[in-house]
PDB file of C-alpha atoms in Angstrom:
ATOM      1  CA  MET A   1      42.382  73.425  50.899  1.00 53.00           C
ATOM      2  CA  THR A   2      40.917  76.943  50.787  1.00 55.00           C
ATOM      3  CA  ALA A   3      43.309  78.127  53.503  1.00 53.00           C
ATOM      4  CA  MET A   4      46.269  76.644  51.620  1.00 55.00           C
ATOM      5  CA  LEU A   5      45.265  78.419  48.417  1.00 54.00           C
ATOM      6  CA  ARG A   6      44.783  81.685  50.303  1.00 54.00           C
ATOM      7  CA  ASP A   7      48.235  81.421  51.868  1.00 55.00           C
ATOM      8  CA  ARG A   8      49.788  80.621  48.477  1.00 54.00           C
ATOM      9  CA  ILE A   9      48.165  83.712  46.955  1.00 51.00           C
ATOM     10  CA  ARG A  10      49.436  85.838  49.836  1.00 53.00           C
ATOM     11  CA  ARG A  11      52.984  84.637  49.127  1.00 52.00           C
ATOM     12  CA  ILE A  12      52.681  85.331  45.388  1.00 48.00           C
ATOM     13  CA  GLU A  13      51.543  88.858  46.280  1.00 51.00           C
ATOM     14  CA  GLY A  14      54.646  89.300  48.413  1.00 47.00           C
ATOM     15  CA  ILE A  15      52.977  88.602  51.724  1.00 49.00           C
ATOM     16  CA  GLY A  16      54.454  85.432  53.092  1.00 47.00           C
ATOM     17  CA  GLN A  17      52.623  85.435  56.365  1.00 54.00           C
ATOM     18  CA  ALA A  18      49.843  82.941  56.758  1.00 53.00           C
ATOM     19  CA  ALA A  19      46.484  83.717  58.296  1.00 57.00           C
ATOM     20  CA  GLY A  20      46.698  83.618  62.078  1.00 62.00           C
ATOM     21  CA  HIS A  21      50.136  85.274  62.109  1.00 78.00           C
ATOM     22  CA  PRO A  22      50.805  87.303  65.306  1.00 88.00           C
ATOM     23  CA  VAL A  23      49.573  90.871  65.243  1.00 94.00           C
ATOM     24  CA  LEU A  24      50.042  93.871  67.510  1.00 94.00           C
ATOM     25  CA  PRO A  25      46.786  95.562  68.623  1.00 95.00           C
ATOM     26  CA  LEU A  26      47.317  99.312  68.731  1.00 95.00           C
ATOM     27  CA  GLY A  27      44.938  99.771  71.643  1.00 94.00           C
ATOM     28  CA  MET A  28      42.575 102.002  69.658  1.00 95.00           C
ATOM     29  CA  LYS A  29      39.360 100.110  68.961  1.00 94.00           C
ATOM     30  CA  PRO A  30      38.393 101.904  65.699  1.00 94.00           C
ATOM     31  CA  VAL A  31      41.896 101.425  64.290  1.00 95.00           C
ATOM     32  CA  ASP A  32      42.282  97.822  65.401  1.00 95.00           C
ATOM     33  CA  GLY A  33      38.880  97.087  63.874  1.00 95.00           C
ATOM     34  CA  ALA A  34      40.199  98.177  60.476  1.00 95.00           C
ATOM     35  CA  LEU A  35      43.343  96.037  60.665  1.00 95.00           C
ATOM     36  CA  PRO A  36      43.462  92.352  59.654  1.00 90.00           C
ATOM     37  CA  GLU A  37      42.857  90.097  62.650  1.00 90.00           C
ATOM     38  CA  GLY A  38      42.645  93.123  64.937  1.00 94.00           C
ATOM     39  CA  GLY A  39      46.187  94.454  64.842  1.00 95.00           C
ATOM     40  CA  LEU A  40      49.337  95.334  62.951  1.00 95.00           C
ATOM     41  CA  PRO A  41      50.868  92.173  61.416  1.00 94.00           C
ATOM     42  CA  LEU A  42      54.267  91.527  63.001  1.00 95.00           C
ATOM     43  CA  ALA A  43      57.441  90.458  61.192  1.00 95.00           C
ATOM     44  CA  GLY A  44      56.492  92.381  58.073  1.00 95.00           C
ATOM     45  CA  VAL A  45      57.094  95.698  56.323  1.00 95.00           C
ATOM     46  CA  HIS A  46      54.878  98.727  56.999  1.00 96.00           C
ATOM     47  CA  GLU A  47      55.176 102.179  55.498  1.00 95.00           C
ATOM     48  CA  VAL A  48      54.598 105.409  57.446  1.00 95.00           C
ATOM     49  CA  ARG A  49      54.660 108.700  55.548  1.00 94.00           C
ATOM     50  CA  GLY A  50      53.903 112.291  56.481  1.00 94.00           C
ATOM     51  CA  ASP A  51      55.389 115.277  58.295  1.00 92.00           C
ATOM     52  CA  GLY A  52      56.945 115.405  61.756  1.00 90.00           C
ATOM     53  CA  ALA A  53      53.840 113.741  63.202  1.00 93.00           C
ATOM     54  CA  ALA A  54      54.798 110.548  61.353  1.00 95.00           C
ATOM     55  CA  THR A  55      57.932 110.346  63.508  1.00 95.00           C
ATOM     56  CA  GLY A  56      55.827 110.544  66.689  1.00 94.00           C
ATOM     57  CA  PHE A  57      53.474 107.883  65.314  1.00 95.00           C
ATOM     58  CA  CYS A  58      56.453 105.584  64.645  1.00 95.00           C
ATOM     59  CA  ALA A  59      57.773 106.206  68.164  1.00 94.00           C
ATOM     60  CA  ALA A  60      54.427 105.221  69.675  1.00 94.00           C
ATOM     61  CA  LEU A  61      54.329 102.040  67.552  1.00 94.00           C
ATOM     62  CA  LEU A  62      57.882 101.142  68.590  1.00 94.00           C
ATOM     63  CA  ALA A  63      57.014 101.652  72.253  1.00 93.00           C
ATOM     64  CA  ARG A  64      54.143  99.164  71.973  1.00 93.00           C
ATOM     65  CA  LEU A  65      56.401  96.666  70.181  1.00 92.00           C
ATOM     66  CA  HIS A  66      59.118  96.991  72.821  1.00 90.00           C
ATOM     67  CA  ASP A  67      56.614  96.647  75.647  1.00 90.00           C
ATOM     68  CA  THR A  68      55.323  93.445  74.043  1.00 89.00           C
ATOM     69  CA  ASP A  69      58.564  91.467  73.795  1.00 86.00           C
ATOM     70  CA  GLY A  70      61.278  93.539  75.500  1.00 91.00           C
ATOM     71  CA  ARG A  71      63.718  93.442  72.605  1.00 94.00           C
ATOM     72  CA  PRO A  72      65.366  96.752  71.612  1.00 95.00           C
ATOM     73  CA  VAL A  73      64.495  98.638  68.453  1.00 95.00           C
ATOM     74  CA  LEU A  74      66.861 100.060  65.841  1.00 97.00           C
ATOM     75  CA  TRP A  75      66.369 103.468  64.208  1.00 97.00           C
ATOM     76  CA  LEU A  76      68.340 104.092  61.000  1.00 97.00           C
ATOM     77  CA  GLU A  77      68.264 107.802  60.141  1.00 96.00           C
ATOM     78  CA  ARG A  78      69.389 109.656  57.053  1.00 94.00           C
ATOM     79  CA  GLY A  79      70.676 112.677  58.974  1.00 93.00           C
ATOM     80  CA  ASN A  80      71.617 113.271  62.553  1.00 92.00           C
ATOM     81  CA  ASP A  81      68.641 115.063  64.034  1.00 88.00           C
ATOM     82  CA  LEU A  82      66.698 112.388  65.908  1.00 90.00           C
ATOM     83  CA  TYR A  83      65.541 114.071  69.135  1.00 89.00           C
ATOM     84  CA  MET A  84      65.196 111.380  71.808  1.00 88.00           C
ATOM     85  CA  PRO A  85      63.390 113.540  74.428  1.00 88.00           C
ATOM     86  CA  GLY A  86      60.680 114.055  71.804  1.00 88.00           C
ATOM     87  CA  LEU A  87      60.361 110.297  71.227  1.00 89.00           C
ATOM     88  CA  VAL A  88      60.243 109.569  74.959  1.00 90.00           C
ATOM     89  CA  ARG A  89      57.107 111.703  75.102  1.00 88.00           C
ATOM     90  CA  PHE A  90      55.353 108.971  73.103  1.00 90.00           C
ATOM     91  CA  GLY A  91      56.335 106.150  75.430  1.00 89.00           C
ATOM     92  CA  LEU A  92      59.609 105.083  73.819  1.00 89.00           C
ATOM     93  CA  GLN A  93      62.344 104.779  76.440  1.00 86.00           C
ATOM     94  CA  ALA A  94      65.805 105.998  75.445  1.00 81.00           C
ATOM     95  CA  GLY A  95      67.473 102.810  76.702  1.00 88.00           C
ATOM     96  CA  SER A  96      65.412 100.673  74.348  1.00 92.00           C
ATOM     97  CA  VAL A  97      66.506 102.440  71.143  1.00 94.00           C
ATOM     98  CA  LEU A  98      69.678 101.923  69.132  1.00 95.00           C
ATOM     99  CA  THR A  99      70.380 104.561  66.491  1.00 95.00           C
ATOM    100  CA  VAL A 100      72.624 104.726  63.444  1.00 96.00           C
ATOM    101  CA  SER A 101      72.873 108.165  61.832  1.00 96.00           C
ATOM    102  CA  GLY A 102      74.104 109.664  58.592  1.00 96.00           C
ATOM    103  CA  ILE A 103      72.985 106.950  56.140  1.00 96.00           C
ATOM    104  CA  SER A 104      72.288 109.308  53.255  1.00 93.00           C
ATOM    105  CA  ARG A 105      72.493 107.023  50.199  1.00 94.00           C
ATOM    106  CA  ASP A 106      69.351 105.032  49.365  1.00 92.00           C
ATOM    107  CA  ALA A 107      71.334 101.907  48.502  1.00 94.00           C
ATOM    108  CA  ASP A 108      73.168 102.028  51.836  1.00 96.00           C
ATOM    109  CA  MET A 109      69.915 102.521  53.716  1.00 96.00           C
ATOM    110  CA  LEU A 110      68.245  99.545  51.998  1.00 95.00           C
ATOM    111  CA  TRP A 111      71.261  97.351  52.731  1.00 97.00           C
ATOM    112  CA  ALA A 112      71.340  98.422  56.394  1.00 97.00           C
ATOM    113  CA  ILE A 113      67.606  97.788  56.852  1.00 97.00           C
ATOM    114  CA  GLU A 114      67.780  94.336  55.272  1.00 97.00           C
ATOM    115  CA  GLU A 115      70.800  93.294  57.343  1.00 97.00           C
ATOM    116  CA  ALA A 116      69.180  94.549  60.547  1.00 97.00           C
ATOM    117  CA  LEU A 117      65.964  92.656  59.826  1.00 97.00           C
ATOM    118  CA  HIS A 118      67.912  89.410  59.913  1.00 96.00           C
ATOM    119  CA  CYS A 119      68.900  90.152  63.524  1.00 94.00           C
ATOM    120  CA  GLY A 120      66.449  88.319  65.734  1.00 91.00           C
ATOM    121  CA  ALA A 121      67.643  90.254  68.780  1.00 94.00           C
ATOM    122  CA  LEU A 122      65.656  93.271  67.596  1.00 96.00           C
ATOM    123  CA  SER A 123      61.964  93.899  67.952  1.00 95.00           C
ATOM    124  CA  ALA A 124      61.706  96.384  65.092  1.00 96.00           C
ATOM    125  CA  VAL A 125      63.723  98.417  62.616  1.00 97.00           C
ATOM    126  CA  VAL A 126      62.862 101.911  61.406  1.00 97.00           C
ATOM    127  CA  GLY A 127      64.467 103.009  58.146  1.00 96.00           C
ATOM    128  CA  GLU A 128      64.143 106.561  56.850  1.00 95.00           C
ATOM    129  CA  ILE A 129      63.846 105.947  53.141  1.00 91.00           C
ATOM    130  CA  ARG A 130      62.466 107.758  50.099  1.00 84.00           C
ATOM    131  CA  ALA A 131      61.191 104.726  48.192  1.00 80.00           C
ATOM    132  CA  ALA A 132      61.691 100.992  47.661  1.00 85.00           C
ATOM    133  CA  ASP A 133      60.774  99.340  44.361  1.00 88.00           C
ATOM    134  CA  PHE A 134      59.086  95.945  44.138  1.00 90.00           C
ATOM    135  CA  THR A 135      62.330  93.957  44.279  1.00 92.00           C
ATOM    136  CA  ALA A 136      63.763  95.944  47.178  1.00 93.00           C
ATOM    137  CA  SER A 137      60.579  95.921  49.242  1.00 91.00           C
ATOM    138  CA  ARG A 138      60.088  92.195  48.578  1.00 93.00           C
ATOM    139  CA  ARG A 139      63.627  91.552  49.876  1.00 95.00           C
ATOM    140  CA  LEU A 140      62.817  93.539  53.009  1.00 96.00           C
ATOM    141  CA  GLN A 141      59.589  91.605  53.505  1.00 95.00           C
ATOM    142  CA  LEU A 142      61.401  88.263  53.245  1.00 95.00           C
ATOM    143  CA  ALA A 143      64.115  89.484  55.630  1.00 96.00           C
ATOM    144  CA  ALA A 144      61.481  90.608  58.141  1.00 96.00           C
ATOM    145  CA  GLU A 145      59.797  87.207  58.020  1.00 94.00           C
ATOM    146  CA  THR A 146      63.102  85.362  58.348  1.00 94.00           C
ATOM    147  CA  GLY A 147      64.336  87.418  61.286  1.00 95.00           C
ATOM    148  CA  GLY A 148      60.969  87.783  62.965  1.00 94.00           C
ATOM    149  CA  VAL A 149      61.493  91.553  63.079  1.00 96.00           C
ATOM    150  CA  THR A 150      58.937  94.231  62.203  1.00 96.00           C
ATOM    151  CA  CYS A 151      60.027  96.925  59.736  1.00 96.00           C
ATOM    152  CA  LEU A 152      58.739 100.504  59.585  1.00 96.00           C
ATOM    153  CA  LEU A 153      59.750 102.519  56.508  1.00 96.00           C
ATOM    154  CA  LEU A 154      59.498 106.204  57.409  1.00 95.00           C
ATOM    155  CA  GLY A 155      59.359 108.819  54.653  1.00 91.00           C
ATOM    156  CA  GLU A 156      57.935 112.119  53.533  1.00 84.00           C
ATOM    157  CA  ALA A 157      54.352 112.411  52.333  1.00 74.00           C
ATOM    158  CA  GLY A 158      53.770 112.047  48.626  1.00 68.00           C
ATOM    159  CA  ARG A 159      57.134 110.478  47.832  1.00 64.00           C
ATOM    160  CA  GLY A 160      57.878 107.014  46.515  1.00 64.00           C
ATOM    161  CA  GLY A 161      56.594 104.140  48.546  1.00 71.00           C
ATOM    162  CA  ALA A 162      57.246 100.478  49.198  1.00 75.00           C
ATOM    163  CA  ALA A 163      55.469  98.344  46.620  1.00 75.00           C
ATOM    164  CA  THR A 164      54.823  95.311  48.820  1.00 83.00           C
ATOM    165  CA  ALA A 165      54.340  96.944  52.234  1.00 91.00           C
ATOM    166  CA  LEU A 166      51.637  95.212  54.252  1.00 93.00           C
ATOM    167  CA  SER A 167      50.182  98.564  55.266  1.00 94.00           C
ATOM    168  CA  ARG A 168      50.650 102.195  54.285  1.00 94.00           C
ATOM    169  CA  TRP A 169      49.958 105.043  56.733  1.00 96.00           C
ATOM    170  CA  GLN A 170      49.774 108.781  56.112  1.00 95.00           C
ATOM    171  CA  VAL A 171      50.220 110.816  59.300  1.00 96.00           C
ATOM    172  CA  THR A 172      50.080 114.614  59.455  1.00 95.00           C
ATOM    173  CA  ALA A 173      49.904 117.081  62.321  1.00 93.00           C
ATOM    174  CA  MET A 174      46.672 118.829  63.349  1.00 90.00           C
ATOM    175  CA  PRO A 175      46.237 121.702  65.822  1.00 86.00           C
ATOM    176  CA  SER A 176      46.878 120.368  69.307  1.00 84.00           C
ATOM    177  CA  LEU A 177      44.095 120.045  71.841  1.00 80.00           C
ATOM    178  CA  PRO A 178      44.444 122.502  74.741  1.00 76.00           C
ATOM    179  CA  ASP A 179      45.411 120.909  78.048  1.00 72.00           C
ATOM    180  CA  GLY A 180      45.132 124.048  80.144  1.00 68.00           C
ATOM    181  CA  SER A 181      48.858 124.515  80.614  1.00 71.00           C
ATOM    182  CA  GLY A 182      51.484 124.065  77.887  1.00 72.00           C
ATOM    183  CA  VAL A 183      51.412 123.409  74.146  1.00 75.00           C
ATOM    184  CA  GLY A 184      48.543 120.960  74.470  1.00 82.00           C
ATOM    185  CA  TRP A 185      48.058 117.361  73.483  1.00 86.00           C
ATOM    186  CA  PRO A 186      49.439 116.337  70.084  1.00 89.00           C
ATOM    187  CA  CYS A 187      46.732 115.685  67.540  1.00 91.00           C
ATOM    188  CA  TRP A 188      47.306 113.786  64.283  1.00 94.00           C
ATOM    189  CA  ARG A 189      45.357 112.976  61.178  1.00 94.00           C
ATOM    190  CA  VAL A 190      46.040 109.273  60.675  1.00 95.00           C
ATOM    191  CA  GLU A 191      45.033 107.630  57.419  1.00 95.00           C
ATOM    192  CA  LEU A 192      45.337 103.917  56.806  1.00 95.00           C
ATOM    193  CA  ALA A 193      45.763 104.374  53.069  1.00 93.00           C
ATOM    194  CA  ARG A 194      46.327 100.726  52.196  1.00 91.00           C
ATOM    195  CA  CYS A 195      46.242  97.472  54.140  1.00 91.00           C
ATOM    196  CA  ARG A 196      46.099  93.918  52.904  1.00 85.00           C
ATOM    197  CA  ASN A 197      42.925  92.310  54.240  1.00 86.00           C
ATOM    198  CA  GLY A 198      42.163  95.497  56.152  1.00 91.00           C
ATOM    199  CA  ARG A 199      39.852  98.469  55.599  1.00 93.00           C
ATOM    200  CA  PRO A 200      41.355 101.858  54.646  1.00 94.00           C
ATOM    201  CA  ALA A 201      40.047 104.638  56.879  1.00 93.00           C
ATOM    202  CA  THR A 202      41.011 107.938  58.498  1.00 93.00           C
ATOM    203  CA  TRP A 203      40.954 108.976  62.147  1.00 93.00           C
ATOM    204  CA  THR A 204      41.940 111.834  64.400  1.00 93.00           C
ATOM    205  CA  VAL A 205      44.398 110.468  66.945  1.00 94.00           C
ATOM    206  CA  VAL A 206      45.013 112.383  70.174  1.00 91.00           C
ATOM    207  CA  TRP A 207      48.052 111.662  72.327  1.00 90.00           C
ATOM    208  CA  SER A 208      47.534 112.439  76.029  1.00 87.00           C
ATOM    209  CA  PRO A 209      49.335 111.315  79.207  1.00 84.00           C
ATOM    210  CA  LYS A 210      47.064 108.233  79.122  1.00 87.00           C
ATOM    211  CA  GLY A 211      48.249 107.219  75.640  1.00 90.00           C
ATOM    212  CA  TRP A 212      46.547 107.581  72.285  1.00 92.00           C
ATOM    213  CA  THR A 213      42.891 107.730  71.408  1.00 91.00           C
ATOM    214  CA  ALA A 214      41.222 107.601  67.994  1.00 92.00           C
ATOM    215  CA  ILE A 215      38.142 109.737  67.558  1.00 83.00           C
ATOM    216  CA  SER A 216      36.063 110.981  64.660  1.00 74.00           C
ATOM    217  CA  ALA A 217      36.366 114.494  63.222  1.00 69.00           C
ATOM    218  CA  ALA A 218      33.043 115.494  64.816  1.00 71.00           C
ATOM    219  CA  GLU A 219      34.158 114.191  68.218  1.00 73.00           C
ATOM    220  CA  THR A 220      37.400 116.149  67.836  1.00 71.00           C
ATOM    221  CA  GLU A 221      35.555 119.448  67.494  1.00 69.00           C
ATOM    222  CA  VAL A 222      33.287 118.684  70.475  1.00 68.00           C
ATOM    223  CA  LEU A 223      36.309 117.797  72.606  1.00 65.00           C
ATOM    224  CA  ARG A 224      38.145 120.908  71.469  1.00 64.00           C
ATOM    225  CA  GLU A 225      35.199 123.135  72.463  1.00 67.00           C
ATOM    226  CA  ASN A 226      34.764 121.383  75.824  1.00 64.00           C
ATOM    227  CA  LEU A 227      38.444 121.838  76.627  1.00 58.00           C
ATOM    228  CA  LYS A 228      38.221 125.530  75.760  1.00 61.00           C
ATOM    229  CA  ILE A 229      35.284 125.923  78.132  1.00 54.00           C
ATOM    230  CA  ALA A 230      37.046 123.984  80.895  1.00 54.00           C
ATOM    231  CA  GLY A 231      40.186 126.111  80.409  1.00 51.00           C
TER     232      GLY A 231
END
């Protein structure tokens, strides 16, 4: 009875997924420990906001989703400046991504995202959007559940938001960690600002050839100093 009531409340709040719904572990123990049931809930709407680092974070999430079920992902962009070689750096293979460019009007973008979420042939849909009110974000959530497709809403920091998103991430760039050769390893400040049944927290995430790692701010400085010495 308690589980039934909990699931009913989740649906009233705009979260139709029941407890035990499939999740995607991100492979970073501190981050997975803050997420409900140890991972990102699939077939739901998640919001990622920030600067250019947010795009890399989305690419890394999409790569994990594609690796899990093999279905392609769809990226709906407002302009026409998506740089695939940059996304490949974060594990996303060019052949696994479909792109649609030049969707500049918010209404067109919302319509395109919702229609794409009904397509069960996709693993995930990224939509570059400024904001989605309660009605719009609830429609996207229902479409994601119906199609079994995960939705990432990508936008700039400090703008709008999706009222019923299951999680909200803020991702901004930090100085890269030296790797002894080129521009270094990308380093991001990743904040889980909101997450139903999760625990908001902030981490430093480092992307290296081995994938991503979440470390504390103190560990970041120690690693940065050690790399300087080794260099």
